[in-house]
Amino acid sequence: MNTMLKERYIKRNAHALWQKFLRRNYKKSFLESKKLRFALLLVVRKILYKLTLSDTHKTKVRKSYARAEYHKRIREERAYHLLPIFIVHRAWLAFVHSLPVGAMVLLPYVYLRYKLGKIDIPYFELVLTTRCSLRCESCNNLMQYFDTKNAYTCSVDKILATLRILCGVVDSVAYVRIIGGEPLLFKDIAKVAQALEREQKVKMFDIVTNGTIMPDSALLEVLARSQKSWVSISDYSTSPNLRAKLRIQELAQVLKERNIAHHILWQSEGSSWFDPGKIYKRGRDKEGIVKNFKACMMACVSVMSNESFAFRAKMGGGRHTA
């Protein structure tokens, strides 16, 4: 493994482990297993959230102040004693929310596993189907290049066989993202979720849905019992050409009632649409494709059934092709 790939491998695995710490349902894990380590991890995470997300501080320091406003207040009130507290607080926020620094404590552990010959996959996407309930002309998953004639849907037997083969040759998979198309159109998605939940080498997974379809009872049952999954709901409500009916709030309410972890993507201020670019023939030979893949800084590895592994890279938001 060359130096660049090794560095990316170690950093991405550290990032994935950090995300696992932030996302895993340790409360459910503790109640199911009664193992003390889950309770300790839950307490540590609650303390961390309290220190970083709370808006009440005994020191009069509040996160709602912008940096410039803070310094103006310090100058006007001559409250110079608040300045060290402010600096420490900003540094703590940077530590928690900055990926390289936040995951830094895990780098030695990941590097040790690498030196011991362990194979850890930080992330891959599981593509169950290219069918979708929306027709976005610039879909970032490139579904605009599929239609009813060439739409692809994997068989549940093949995708489960692929997962068994993959997990048989690696030591861990930190994070699996189930995507499409619209993955809720895949009728056997509950079986896939159940397989990921049972596979000890898979540390966490999520399902990305566009919020137009409600999950069936079988999937809800699996997710309600899961300790390492959540649902990511994409918010397309600001799309200027939206025609389909969104059921985001209804879906979120159903998940909340069943205590299923979930969050809504792209609802924050500042989110905007962008053009992912176009696919066109670049005329690369095999050597050029391999070189391009090694140089790519994206972490997108897609698995579709057991026919092939599709390695995606970014060129203006699109996919590299030969």
PDB file of C-alpha atoms in Angstrom:
ATOM      1  CA  MET A   1       0.000   0.000   0.000  1.00  0.00           C
ATOM      2  CA  ASN A   2       1.567   3.298  -1.057  1.00  0.00           C
ATOM      3  CA  THR A   3       1.949   6.187   1.386  1.00  0.00           C
ATOM      4  CA  MET A   4      -1.031   8.207   0.151  1.00  0.00           C
ATOM      5  CA  LEU A   5      -3.445   5.265   0.239  1.00  0.00           C
ATOM      6  CA  LYS A   6      -2.176   4.198   3.666  1.00  0.00           C
ATOM      7  CA  GLU A   7      -2.733   7.680   5.083  1.00  0.00           C
ATOM      8  CA  ARG A   8      -6.254   7.846   3.648  1.00  0.00           C
ATOM      9  CA  TYR A   9      -7.007   4.332   4.907  1.00  0.00           C
ATOM     10  CA  ILE A  10      -5.970   5.126   8.476  1.00  0.00           C
ATOM     11  CA  LYS A  11      -7.682   8.529   8.620  1.00  0.00           C
ATOM     12  CA  ARG A  12     -10.953   7.265   7.170  1.00  0.00           C
ATOM     13  CA  ASN A  13     -11.086   4.334   9.551  1.00  0.00           C
ATOM     14  CA  ALA A  14     -10.448   6.675  12.482  1.00  0.00           C
ATOM     15  CA  HIS A  15     -13.231   8.935  11.190  1.00  0.00           C
ATOM     16  CA  ALA A  16     -15.596   5.965  10.866  1.00  0.00           C
ATOM     17  CA  LEU A  17     -14.899   4.827  14.427  1.00  0.00           C
ATOM     18  CA  TRP A  18     -15.480   8.367  15.695  1.00  0.00           C
ATOM     19  CA  GLN A  19     -18.822   8.474  13.866  1.00  0.00           C
ATOM     20  CA  LYS A  20     -19.723   5.099  15.358  1.00  0.00           C
ATOM     21  CA  PHE A  21     -19.077   6.492  18.838  1.00  0.00           C
ATOM     22  CA  LEU A  22     -21.300   9.490  18.122  1.00  0.00           C
ATOM     23  CA  ARG A  23     -24.159   7.548  16.505  1.00  0.00           C
ATOM     24  CA  ARG A  24     -24.476   4.060  18.008  1.00  0.00           C
ATOM     25  CA  ASN A  25     -27.442   3.417  20.304  1.00  0.00           C
ATOM     26  CA  TYR A  26     -25.453   2.499  23.413  1.00  0.00           C
ATOM     27  CA  LYS A  27     -28.546   2.653  25.605  1.00  0.00           C
ATOM     28  CA  LYS A  28     -30.254  -0.078  23.597  1.00  0.00           C
ATOM     29  CA  SER A  29     -27.001  -2.063  23.472  1.00  0.00           C
ATOM     30  CA  PHE A  30     -26.672  -1.892  27.267  1.00  0.00           C
ATOM     31  CA  LEU A  31     -30.284  -2.909  27.877  1.00  0.00           C
ATOM     32  CA  GLU A  32     -29.911  -5.862  25.508  1.00  0.00           C
ATOM     33  CA  SER A  33     -26.503  -7.136  26.654  1.00  0.00           C
ATOM     34  CA  LYS A  34     -26.114  -5.698  30.188  1.00  0.00           C
ATOM     35  CA  LYS A  35     -22.450  -5.045  29.362  1.00  0.00           C
ATOM     36  CA  LEU A  36     -20.924  -2.239  31.446  1.00  0.00           C
ATOM     37  CA  ARG A  37     -18.812  -0.861  28.593  1.00  0.00           C
ATOM     38  CA  PHE A  38     -21.933   0.301  26.728  1.00  0.00           C
ATOM     39  CA  ALA A  39     -23.121   2.173  29.825  1.00  0.00           C
ATOM     40  CA  LEU A  40     -19.712   3.852  30.213  1.00  0.00           C
ATOM     41  CA  LEU A  41     -19.642   4.872  26.545  1.00  0.00           C
ATOM     42  CA  LEU A  42     -23.156   6.281  26.876  1.00  0.00           C
ATOM     43  CA  VAL A  43     -22.141   8.359  29.917  1.00  0.00           C
ATOM     44  CA  VAL A  44     -19.009   9.674  28.183  1.00  0.00           C
ATOM     45  CA  ARG A  45     -21.013  10.658  25.109  1.00  0.00           C
ATOM     46  CA  LYS A  46     -23.700  12.391  27.170  1.00  0.00           C
ATOM     47  CA  ILE A  47     -21.013  14.401  28.966  1.00  0.00           C
ATOM     48  CA  LEU A  48     -19.446  15.319  25.629  1.00  0.00           C
ATOM     49  CA  TYR A  49     -22.814  16.401  24.194  1.00  0.00           C
ATOM     50  CA  LYS A  50     -23.513  18.430  27.336  1.00  0.00           C
ATOM     51  CA  LEU A  51     -20.225  20.264  27.062  1.00  0.00           C
ATOM     52  CA  THR A  52     -20.570  20.987  23.363  1.00  0.00           C
ATOM     53  CA  LEU A  53     -24.283  21.497  22.775  1.00  0.00           C
ATOM     54  CA  SER A  54     -25.543  23.141  25.958  1.00  0.00           C
ATOM     55  CA  ASP A  55     -26.412  26.842  25.766  1.00  0.00           C
ATOM     56  CA  THR A  56     -26.230  27.420  29.517  1.00  0.00           C
ATOM     57  CA  HIS A  57     -22.805  28.040  31.002  1.00  0.00           C
ATOM     58  CA  LYS A  58     -22.127  29.358  34.482  1.00  0.00           C
ATOM     59  CA  THR A  59     -19.405  31.585  33.052  1.00  0.00           C
ATOM     60  CA  LYS A  60     -21.779  33.822  31.012  1.00  0.00           C
ATOM     61  CA  VAL A  61     -20.103  32.447  27.893  1.00  0.00           C
ATOM     62  CA  ARG A  62     -22.719  31.559  25.306  1.00  0.00           C
ATOM     63  CA  LYS A  63     -22.225  29.910  21.942  1.00  0.00           C
ATOM     64  CA  SER A  64     -24.838  32.099  20.295  1.00  0.00           C
ATOM     65  CA  TYR A  65     -22.351  34.995  20.199  1.00  0.00           C
ATOM     66  CA  ALA A  66     -20.290  35.268  17.055  1.00  0.00           C
ATOM     67  CA  ARG A  67     -16.541  35.697  17.469  1.00  0.00           C
ATOM     68  CA  ALA A  68     -16.593  39.402  16.579  1.00  0.00           C
ATOM     69  CA  GLU A  69     -19.500  40.095  18.924  1.00  0.00           C
ATOM     70  CA  TYR A  70     -17.691  38.331  21.734  1.00  0.00           C
ATOM     71  CA  HIS A  71     -14.564  40.427  21.394  1.00  0.00           C
ATOM     72  CA  LYS A  72     -16.673  43.595  21.148  1.00  0.00           C
ATOM     73  CA  ARG A  73     -18.477  42.657  24.358  1.00  0.00           C
ATOM     74  CA  ILE A  74     -15.188  41.921  26.110  1.00  0.00           C
ATOM     75  CA  ARG A  75     -13.782  45.307  25.071  1.00  0.00           C
ATOM     76  CA  GLU A  76     -16.906  47.283  26.023  1.00  0.00           C
ATOM     77  CA  GLU A  77     -17.452  45.593  29.365  1.00  0.00           C
ATOM     78  CA  ARG A  78     -13.734  45.249  30.071  1.00  0.00           C
ATOM     79  CA  ALA A  79     -14.559  41.641  30.885  1.00  0.00           C
ATOM     80  CA  TYR A  80     -11.087  40.439  29.978  1.00  0.00           C
ATOM     81  CA  HIS A  81     -11.422  37.582  32.471  1.00  0.00           C
ATOM     82  CA  LEU A  82     -13.877  35.970  30.017  1.00  0.00           C
ATOM     83  CA  LEU A  83     -11.360  35.866  27.175  1.00  0.00           C
ATOM     84  CA  PRO A  84      -9.445  32.743  28.338  1.00  0.00           C
ATOM     85  CA  ILE A  85     -12.750  30.926  28.916  1.00  0.00           C
ATOM     86  CA  PHE A  86     -13.909  31.898  25.439  1.00  0.00           C
ATOM     87  CA  ILE A  87     -10.683  30.661  23.843  1.00  0.00           C
ATOM     88  CA  VAL A  88     -10.823  27.345  25.711  1.00  0.00           C
ATOM     89  CA  HIS A  89     -14.473  26.895  24.767  1.00  0.00           C
ATOM     90  CA  ARG A  90     -13.803  27.566  21.074  1.00  0.00           C
ATOM     91  CA  ALA A  91     -10.888  25.133  21.139  1.00  0.00           C
ATOM     92  CA  TRP A  92     -13.100  22.458  22.712  1.00  0.00           C
ATOM     93  CA  LEU A  93     -15.754  22.935  20.017  1.00  0.00           C
ATOM     94  CA  ALA A  94     -13.072  22.685  17.352  1.00  0.00           C
ATOM     95  CA  PHE A  95     -11.808  19.446  18.894  1.00  0.00           C
ATOM     96  CA  VAL A  96     -15.250  17.843  18.926  1.00  0.00           C
ATOM     97  CA  HIS A  97     -16.580  19.019  15.580  1.00  0.00           C
ATOM     98  CA  SER A  98     -13.424  18.948  13.491  1.00  0.00           C
ATOM     99  CA  LEU A  99     -13.058  15.535  11.872  1.00  0.00           C
ATOM    100  CA  PRO A 100      -9.244  15.210  11.829  1.00  0.00           C
ATOM    101  CA  VAL A 101      -8.873  16.411  15.421  1.00  0.00           C
ATOM    102  CA  GLY A 102     -11.943  14.671  16.783  1.00  0.00           C
ATOM    103  CA  ALA A 103     -10.810  11.325  15.431  1.00  0.00           C
ATOM    104  CA  MET A 104      -7.163  11.886  16.350  1.00  0.00           C
ATOM    105  CA  VAL A 105      -7.454   9.920  19.578  1.00  0.00           C
ATOM    106  CA  LEU A 106      -8.367   6.869  17.488  1.00  0.00           C
ATOM    107  CA  LEU A 107      -5.481   7.119  15.028  1.00  0.00           C
ATOM    108  CA  PRO A 108      -3.015   5.078  17.138  1.00  0.00           C
ATOM    109  CA  TYR A 109      -5.569   2.287  17.514  1.00  0.00           C
ATOM    110  CA  VAL A 110      -6.295   2.194  13.769  1.00  0.00           C
ATOM    111  CA  TYR A 111      -2.587   2.353  12.917  1.00  0.00           C
ATOM    112  CA  LEU A 112      -1.883  -0.560  15.279  1.00  0.00           C
ATOM    113  CA  ARG A 113      -4.567  -2.660  13.583  1.00  0.00           C
ATOM    114  CA  TYR A 114      -3.048  -1.770  10.222  1.00  0.00           C
ATOM    115  CA  LYS A 115       0.424  -2.855  11.368  1.00  0.00           C
ATOM    116  CA  LEU A 116      -1.051  -6.123  12.680  1.00  0.00           C
ATOM    117  CA  GLY A 117      -2.437  -6.839   9.210  1.00  0.00           C
ATOM    118  CA  LYS A 118      -6.096  -6.213  10.016  1.00  0.00           C
ATOM    119  CA  ILE A 119      -8.314  -5.258   7.087  1.00  0.00           C
ATOM    120  CA  ASP A 120     -10.908  -2.662   8.117  1.00  0.00           C
ATOM    121  CA  ILE A 121     -13.264  -1.116   5.564  1.00  0.00           C
ATOM    122  CA  PRO A 122     -14.342   2.361   6.720  1.00  0.00           C
ATOM    123  CA  TYR A 123     -17.362   2.738   4.432  1.00  0.00           C
ATOM    124  CA  PHE A 124     -19.223   1.361   1.461  1.00  0.00           C
ATOM    125  CA  GLU A 125     -22.600   1.885  -0.192  1.00  0.00           C
ATOM    126  CA  LEU A 126     -24.994  -0.972  -0.829  1.00  0.00           C
ATOM    127  CA  VAL A 127     -27.020  -0.290  -3.996  1.00  0.00           C
ATOM    128  CA  LEU A 128     -30.204  -2.364  -3.851  1.00  0.00           C
ATOM    129  CA  THR A 129     -32.041  -0.892  -6.818  1.00  0.00           C
ATOM    130  CA  THR A 130     -31.872   1.893  -9.375  1.00  0.00           C
ATOM    131  CA  ARG A 131     -35.665   2.279  -9.301  1.00  0.00           C
ATOM    132  CA  CYS A 132     -36.803   5.505  -7.661  1.00  0.00           C
ATOM    133  CA  SER A 133     -40.009   7.365  -6.847  1.00  0.00           C
ATOM    134  CA  LEU A 134     -38.384  10.648  -7.954  1.00  0.00           C
ATOM    135  CA  ARG A 135     -36.822  11.595 -11.275  1.00  0.00           C
ATOM    136  CA  CYS A 136     -34.114  14.104 -10.393  1.00  0.00           C
ATOM    137  CA  GLU A 137     -32.375  15.239 -13.566  1.00  0.00           C
ATOM    138  CA  SER A 138     -29.052  15.679 -11.741  1.00  0.00           C
ATOM    139  CA  CYS A 139     -29.168  12.864  -9.207  1.00  0.00           C
ATOM    140  CA  ASN A 140     -25.819  12.573  -7.407  1.00  0.00           C
ATOM    141  CA  ASN A 141     -26.197   8.770  -7.419  1.00  0.00           C
ATOM    142  CA  LEU A 142     -26.528   8.917 -11.222  1.00  0.00           C
ATOM    143  CA  MET A 143     -30.013   7.400 -11.308  1.00  0.00           C
ATOM    144  CA  GLN A 144     -30.903   9.774 -14.151  1.00  0.00           C
ATOM    145  CA  TYR A 145     -28.968   7.434 -16.460  1.00  0.00           C
ATOM    146  CA  PHE A 146     -31.365   4.542 -15.749  1.00  0.00           C
ATOM    147  CA  ASP A 147     -34.901   4.152 -17.080  1.00  0.00           C
ATOM    148  CA  THR A 148     -37.523   1.416 -17.056  1.00  0.00           C
ATOM    149  CA  LYS A 149     -35.632  -0.464 -19.784  1.00  0.00           C
ATOM    150  CA  ASN A 150     -32.254  -0.655 -18.026  1.00  0.00           C
ATOM    151  CA  ALA A 151     -33.302  -0.318 -14.374  1.00  0.00           C
ATOM    152  CA  TYR A 152     -31.404  -2.650 -12.054  1.00  0.00           C
ATOM    153  CA  THR A 153     -32.663  -4.402  -8.928  1.00  0.00           C
ATOM    154  CA  CYS A 154     -30.448  -6.937  -7.197  1.00  0.00           C
ATOM    155  CA  SER A 155     -31.710 -10.252  -5.886  1.00  0.00           C
ATOM    156  CA  VAL A 156     -31.730 -10.610  -2.123  1.00  0.00           C
ATOM    157  CA  ASP A 157     -29.879 -13.947  -2.334  1.00  0.00           C
ATOM    158  CA  LYS A 158     -27.038 -12.433  -4.340  1.00  0.00           C
ATOM    159  CA  ILE A 159     -26.667  -9.341  -2.183  1.00  0.00           C
ATOM    160  CA  LEU A 160     -26.582 -11.450   0.977  1.00  0.00           C
ATOM    161  CA  ALA A 161     -24.038 -13.776  -0.635  1.00  0.00           C
ATOM    162  CA  THR A 162     -21.902 -10.758  -1.500  1.00  0.00           C
ATOM    163  CA  LEU A 163     -22.043  -9.535   2.086  1.00  0.00           C
ATOM    164  CA  ARG A 164     -21.002 -12.962   3.370  1.00  0.00           C
ATOM    165  CA  ILE A 165     -18.053 -13.096   0.960  1.00  0.00           C
ATOM    166  CA  LEU A 166     -16.974  -9.556   1.808  1.00  0.00           C
ATOM    167  CA  CYS A 167     -17.208 -10.049   5.571  1.00  0.00           C
ATOM    168  CA  GLY A 168     -15.370 -13.337   5.209  1.00  0.00           C
ATOM    169  CA  VAL A 169     -12.209 -11.645   3.930  1.00  0.00           C
ATOM    170  CA  VAL A 170     -12.125  -8.484   6.101  1.00  0.00           C
ATOM    171  CA  ASP A 171     -11.905  -7.911   9.834  1.00  0.00           C
ATOM    172  CA  SER A 172     -14.475  -5.133  10.112  1.00  0.00           C
ATOM    173  CA  VAL A 173     -16.745  -2.784   8.185  1.00  0.00           C
ATOM    174  CA  ALA A 174     -17.282   0.437  10.102  1.00  0.00           C
ATOM    175  CA  TYR A 175     -20.221   1.855   8.164  1.00  0.00           C
ATOM    176  CA  VAL A 176     -22.579   0.598   5.438  1.00  0.00           C
ATOM    177  CA  ARG A 177     -25.025   2.971   3.734  1.00  0.00           C
ATOM    178  CA  ILE A 178     -28.020   1.419   1.935  1.00  0.00           C
ATOM    179  CA  ILE A 179     -28.955   3.522  -1.087  1.00  0.00           C
ATOM    180  CA  GLY A 180     -30.722   3.405  -4.460  1.00  0.00           C
ATOM    181  CA  GLY A 181     -32.614   4.670  -6.341  1.00  0.00           C
ATOM    182  CA  GLU A 182     -35.079   4.531  -3.524  1.00  0.00           C
ATOM    183  CA  PRO A 183     -34.082   1.567  -1.318  1.00  0.00           C
ATOM    184  CA  LEU A 184     -37.578   1.303   0.207  1.00  0.00           C
ATOM    185  CA  LEU A 185     -38.780   0.099  -3.216  1.00  0.00           C
ATOM    186  CA  PHE A 186     -36.664  -3.040  -2.678  1.00  0.00           C
ATOM    187  CA  LYS A 187     -39.196  -5.522  -1.290  1.00  0.00           C
ATOM    188  CA  ASP A 188     -36.643  -7.560   0.688  1.00  0.00           C
ATOM    189  CA  ILE A 189     -34.882  -4.638   2.357  1.00  0.00           C
ATOM    190  CA  ALA A 190     -35.864  -5.964   5.795  1.00  0.00           C
ATOM    191  CA  LYS A 191     -33.808  -9.126   5.133  1.00  0.00           C
ATOM    192  CA  VAL A 192     -30.792  -7.026   4.153  1.00  0.00           C
ATOM    193  CA  ALA A 193     -31.132  -4.872   7.277  1.00  0.00           C
ATOM    194  CA  GLN A 194     -31.452  -7.994   9.420  1.00  0.00           C
ATOM    195  CA  ALA A 195     -28.292  -9.479   7.864  1.00  0.00           C
ATOM    196  CA  LEU A 196     -26.329  -6.275   8.556  1.00  0.00           C
ATOM    197  CA  GLU A 197     -27.628  -6.184  12.126  1.00  0.00           C
ATOM    198  CA  ARG A 198     -26.569  -9.782  12.775  1.00  0.00           C
ATOM    199  CA  GLU A 199     -23.154  -9.451  11.118  1.00  0.00           C
ATOM    200  CA  GLN A 200     -20.763  -8.618  13.957  1.00  0.00           C
ATOM    201  CA  LYS A 201     -18.119  -7.269  11.591  1.00  0.00           C
ATOM    202  CA  VAL A 202     -20.514  -4.537  10.416  1.00  0.00           C
ATOM    203  CA  LYS A 203     -20.407  -1.847  13.097  1.00  0.00           C
ATOM    204  CA  MET A 204     -23.197   0.466  11.885  1.00  0.00           C
ATOM    205  CA  PHE A 205     -25.461   1.063   8.886  1.00  0.00           C
ATOM    206  CA  ASP A 206     -28.156   3.432   7.698  1.00  0.00           C
ATOM    207  CA  ILE A 207     -30.873   3.572   5.046  1.00  0.00           C
ATOM    208  CA  VAL A 208     -31.199   6.699   2.898  1.00  0.00           C
ATOM    209  CA  THR A 209     -34.761   7.431   1.748  1.00  0.00           C
ATOM    210  CA  ASN A 210     -36.229  10.372  -0.149  1.00  0.00           C
ATOM    211  CA  GLY A 211     -39.239  10.651   2.166  1.00  0.00           C
ATOM    212  CA  THR A 212     -41.917   9.649  -0.365  1.00  0.00           C
ATOM    213  CA  ILE A 213     -42.483   6.052   0.784  1.00  0.00           C
ATOM    214  CA  MET A 214     -43.326   4.598   4.179  1.00  0.00           C
ATOM    215  CA  PRO A 215     -41.320   1.534   5.294  1.00  0.00           C
ATOM    216  CA  ASP A 216     -43.204  -1.728   5.712  1.00  0.00           C
ATOM    217  CA  SER A 217     -43.827  -3.358   9.085  1.00  0.00           C
ATOM    218  CA  ALA A 218     -41.065  -5.963   8.618  1.00  0.00           C
ATOM    219  CA  LEU A 219     -38.396  -3.285   8.186  1.00  0.00           C
ATOM    220  CA  LEU A 220     -39.736  -1.205  11.075  1.00  0.00           C
ATOM    221  CA  GLU A 221     -39.566  -4.256  13.315  1.00  0.00           C
ATOM    222  CA  VAL A 222     -35.928  -4.920  12.388  1.00  0.00           C
ATOM    223  CA  LEU A 223     -34.919  -1.282  12.880  1.00  0.00           C
ATOM    224  CA  ALA A 224     -36.769  -1.027  16.192  1.00  0.00           C
ATOM    225  CA  ARG A 225     -34.656  -3.896  17.569  1.00  0.00           C
ATOM    226  CA  SER A 226     -31.427  -2.690  15.963  1.00  0.00           C
ATOM    227  CA  GLN A 227     -28.603  -1.276  18.060  1.00  0.00           C
ATOM    228  CA  LYS A 228     -26.479   0.084  15.229  1.00  0.00           C
ATOM    229  CA  SER A 229     -28.776   1.520  12.545  1.00  0.00           C
ATOM    230  CA  TRP A 230     -30.625   4.710  11.704  1.00  0.00           C
ATOM    231  CA  VAL A 231     -32.687   6.161   8.870  1.00  0.00           C
ATOM    232  CA  SER A 232     -31.483   9.176   6.876  1.00  0.00           C
ATOM    233  CA  ILE A 233     -34.354  11.131   5.287  1.00  0.00           C
ATOM    234  CA  SER A 234     -33.402  13.376   2.377  1.00  0.00           C
ATOM    235  CA  ASP A 235     -35.360  16.640   2.315  1.00  0.00           C
ATOM    236  CA  TYR A 236     -36.327  17.628  -1.244  1.00  0.00           C
ATOM    237  CA  SER A 237     -38.959  20.151  -0.173  1.00  0.00           C
ATOM    238  CA  THR A 238     -36.956  23.085  -1.554  1.00  0.00           C
ATOM    239  CA  SER A 239     -36.593  21.525  -5.000  1.00  0.00           C
ATOM    240  CA  PRO A 240     -38.106  23.959  -7.538  1.00  0.00           C
ATOM    241  CA  ASN A 241     -39.405  21.130  -9.763  1.00  0.00           C
ATOM    242  CA  LEU A 242     -40.790  18.777  -7.122  1.00  0.00           C
ATOM    243  CA  ARG A 243     -43.948  16.948  -8.200  1.00  0.00           C
ATOM    244  CA  ALA A 244     -44.078  13.954  -5.849  1.00  0.00           C
ATOM    245  CA  LYS A 245     -45.737  14.151  -2.433  1.00  0.00           C
ATOM    246  CA  LEU A 246     -43.249  14.148   0.427  1.00  0.00           C
ATOM    247  CA  ARG A 247     -44.117  12.337   3.654  1.00  0.00           C
ATOM    248  CA  ILE A 248     -41.133  13.443   5.721  1.00  0.00           C
ATOM    249  CA  GLN A 249     -43.004  14.445   8.865  1.00  0.00           C
ATOM    250  CA  GLU A 250     -45.235  11.376   8.746  1.00  0.00           C
ATOM    251  CA  LEU A 251     -42.201   9.144   8.323  1.00  0.00           C
ATOM    252  CA  ALA A 252     -40.291  10.892  11.115  1.00  0.00           C
ATOM    253  CA  GLN A 253     -43.282  10.481  13.441  1.00  0.00           C
ATOM    254  CA  VAL A 254     -43.548   6.737  12.726  1.00  0.00           C
ATOM    255  CA  LEU A 255     -39.815   6.293  13.397  1.00  0.00           C
ATOM    256  CA  LYS A 256     -40.019   8.350  16.584  1.00  0.00           C
ATOM    257  CA  GLU A 257     -42.950   6.286  17.902  1.00  0.00           C
ATOM    258  CA  ARG A 258     -40.892   3.111  17.451  1.00  0.00           C
ATOM    259  CA  ASN A 259     -37.758   4.654  18.935  1.00  0.00           C
ATOM    260  CA  ILE A 260     -35.872   4.244  15.655  1.00  0.00           C
ATOM    261  CA  ALA A 261     -32.903   6.581  15.263  1.00  0.00           C
ATOM    262  CA  HIS A 262     -33.297   8.976  12.333  1.00  0.00           C
ATOM    263  CA  HIS A 263     -32.365  12.406  11.066  1.00  0.00           C
ATOM    264  CA  ILE A 264     -33.285  14.651   8.151  1.00  0.00           C
ATOM    265  CA  LEU A 265     -30.542  15.515   5.658  1.00  0.00           C
ATOM    266  CA  TRP A 266     -30.018  18.956   4.153  1.00  0.00           C
ATOM    267  CA  GLN A 267     -32.569  20.813   6.266  1.00  0.00           C
ATOM    268  CA  SER A 268     -29.999  23.160   7.777  1.00  0.00           C
ATOM    269  CA  GLU A 269     -29.606  26.756   6.683  1.00  0.00           C
ATOM    270  CA  GLY A 270     -27.119  27.213   3.906  1.00  0.00           C
ATOM    271  CA  SER A 271     -27.970  23.947   2.155  1.00  0.00           C
ATOM    272  CA  SER A 272     -28.177  24.421  -1.585  1.00  0.00           C
ATOM    273  CA  TRP A 273     -28.526  22.464  -4.827  1.00  0.00           C
ATOM    274  CA  PHE A 274     -25.553  21.904  -7.086  1.00  0.00           C
ATOM    275  CA  ASP A 275     -24.914  20.340 -10.468  1.00  0.00           C
ATOM    276  CA  PRO A 276     -23.119  16.975 -10.075  1.00  0.00           C
ATOM    277  CA  GLY A 277     -21.745  17.136 -13.618  1.00  0.00           C
ATOM    278  CA  LYS A 278     -22.148  14.833 -16.594  1.00  0.00           C
ATOM    279  CA  ILE A 279     -20.825  11.423 -17.551  1.00  0.00           C
ATOM    280  CA  TYR A 280     -18.859  11.195 -20.765  1.00  0.00           C
ATOM    281  CA  LYS A 281     -16.228   8.915 -22.295  1.00  0.00           C
ATOM    282  CA  ARG A 282     -12.731   9.925 -21.216  1.00  0.00           C
ATOM    283  CA  GLY A 283     -10.803   7.330 -23.178  1.00  0.00           C
ATOM    284  CA  ARG A 284      -8.709   6.073 -20.252  1.00  0.00           C
ATOM    285  CA  ASP A 285      -6.973   2.739 -20.473  1.00  0.00           C
ATOM    286  CA  LYS A 286      -6.843   0.306 -17.540  1.00  0.00           C
ATOM    287  CA  GLU A 287      -3.660   1.871 -16.181  1.00  0.00           C
ATOM    288  CA  GLY A 288      -5.234   5.326 -16.339  1.00  0.00           C
ATOM    289  CA  ILE A 289      -8.370   4.162 -14.540  1.00  0.00           C
ATOM    290  CA  VAL A 290      -6.316   2.583 -11.730  1.00  0.00           C
ATOM    291  CA  LYS A 291      -4.187   5.718 -11.412  1.00  0.00           C
ATOM    292  CA  ASN A 292      -7.297   7.899 -11.317  1.00  0.00           C
ATOM    293  CA  PHE A 293      -8.903   5.750  -8.626  1.00  0.00           C
ATOM    294  CA  LYS A 294      -5.810   5.896  -6.413  1.00  0.00           C
ATOM    295  CA  ALA A 295      -5.714   9.673  -6.743  1.00  0.00           C
ATOM    296  CA  CYS A 296      -9.397  10.106  -5.901  1.00  0.00           C
ATOM    297  CA  MET A 297     -10.082  11.538  -2.444  1.00  0.00           C
ATOM    298  CA  MET A 298     -13.712  10.368  -2.314  1.00  0.00           C
ATOM    299  CA  ALA A 299     -14.584   7.446  -0.044  1.00  0.00           C
ATOM    300  CA  CYS A 300     -17.401   6.062  -2.225  1.00  0.00           C
ATOM    301  CA  VAL A 301     -17.245   2.327  -2.857  1.00  0.00           C
ATOM    302  CA  SER A 302     -20.515   0.883  -4.162  1.00  0.00           C
ATOM    303  CA  VAL A 303     -21.560  -2.763  -4.086  1.00  0.00           C
ATOM    304  CA  MET A 304     -24.290  -3.978  -6.434  1.00  0.00           C
ATOM    305  CA  SER A 305     -25.235  -7.646  -5.972  1.00  0.00           C
ATOM    306  CA  ASN A 306     -22.276  -9.978  -6.609  1.00  0.00           C
ATOM    307  CA  GLU A 307     -21.653  -9.084 -10.229  1.00  0.00           C
ATOM    308  CA  SER A 308     -19.159  -6.285  -9.592  1.00  0.00           C
ATOM    309  CA  PHE A 309     -17.736  -3.703  -7.255  1.00  0.00           C
ATOM    310  CA  ALA A 310     -18.268  -0.239  -8.713  1.00  0.00           C
ATOM    311  CA  PHE A 311     -15.664   2.245  -7.572  1.00  0.00           C
ATOM    312  CA  ARG A 312     -16.949   5.788  -7.753  1.00  0.00           C
ATOM    313  CA  ALA A 313     -14.838   8.862  -7.938  1.00  0.00           C
ATOM    314  CA  LYS A 314     -15.618  12.513  -8.252  1.00  0.00           C
ATOM    315  CA  MET A 315     -15.197  14.620 -11.371  1.00  0.00           C
ATOM    316  CA  GLY A 316     -17.348  17.690 -10.914  1.00  0.00           C
ATOM    317  CA  GLY A 317     -19.608  15.567  -8.739  1.00  0.00           C
ATOM    318  CA  GLY A 318     -19.921  12.786 -11.315  1.00  0.00           C
ATOM    319  CA  ARG A 319     -18.402   9.366 -11.807  1.00  0.00           C
ATOM    320  CA  HIS A 320     -15.109   8.551 -13.457  1.00  0.00           C
ATOM    321  CA  THR A 321     -15.473   6.297 -16.450  1.00  0.00           C
ATOM    322  CA  ALA A 322     -13.073   4.879 -18.972  1.00  0.00           C
TER     323      ALA A 322
END
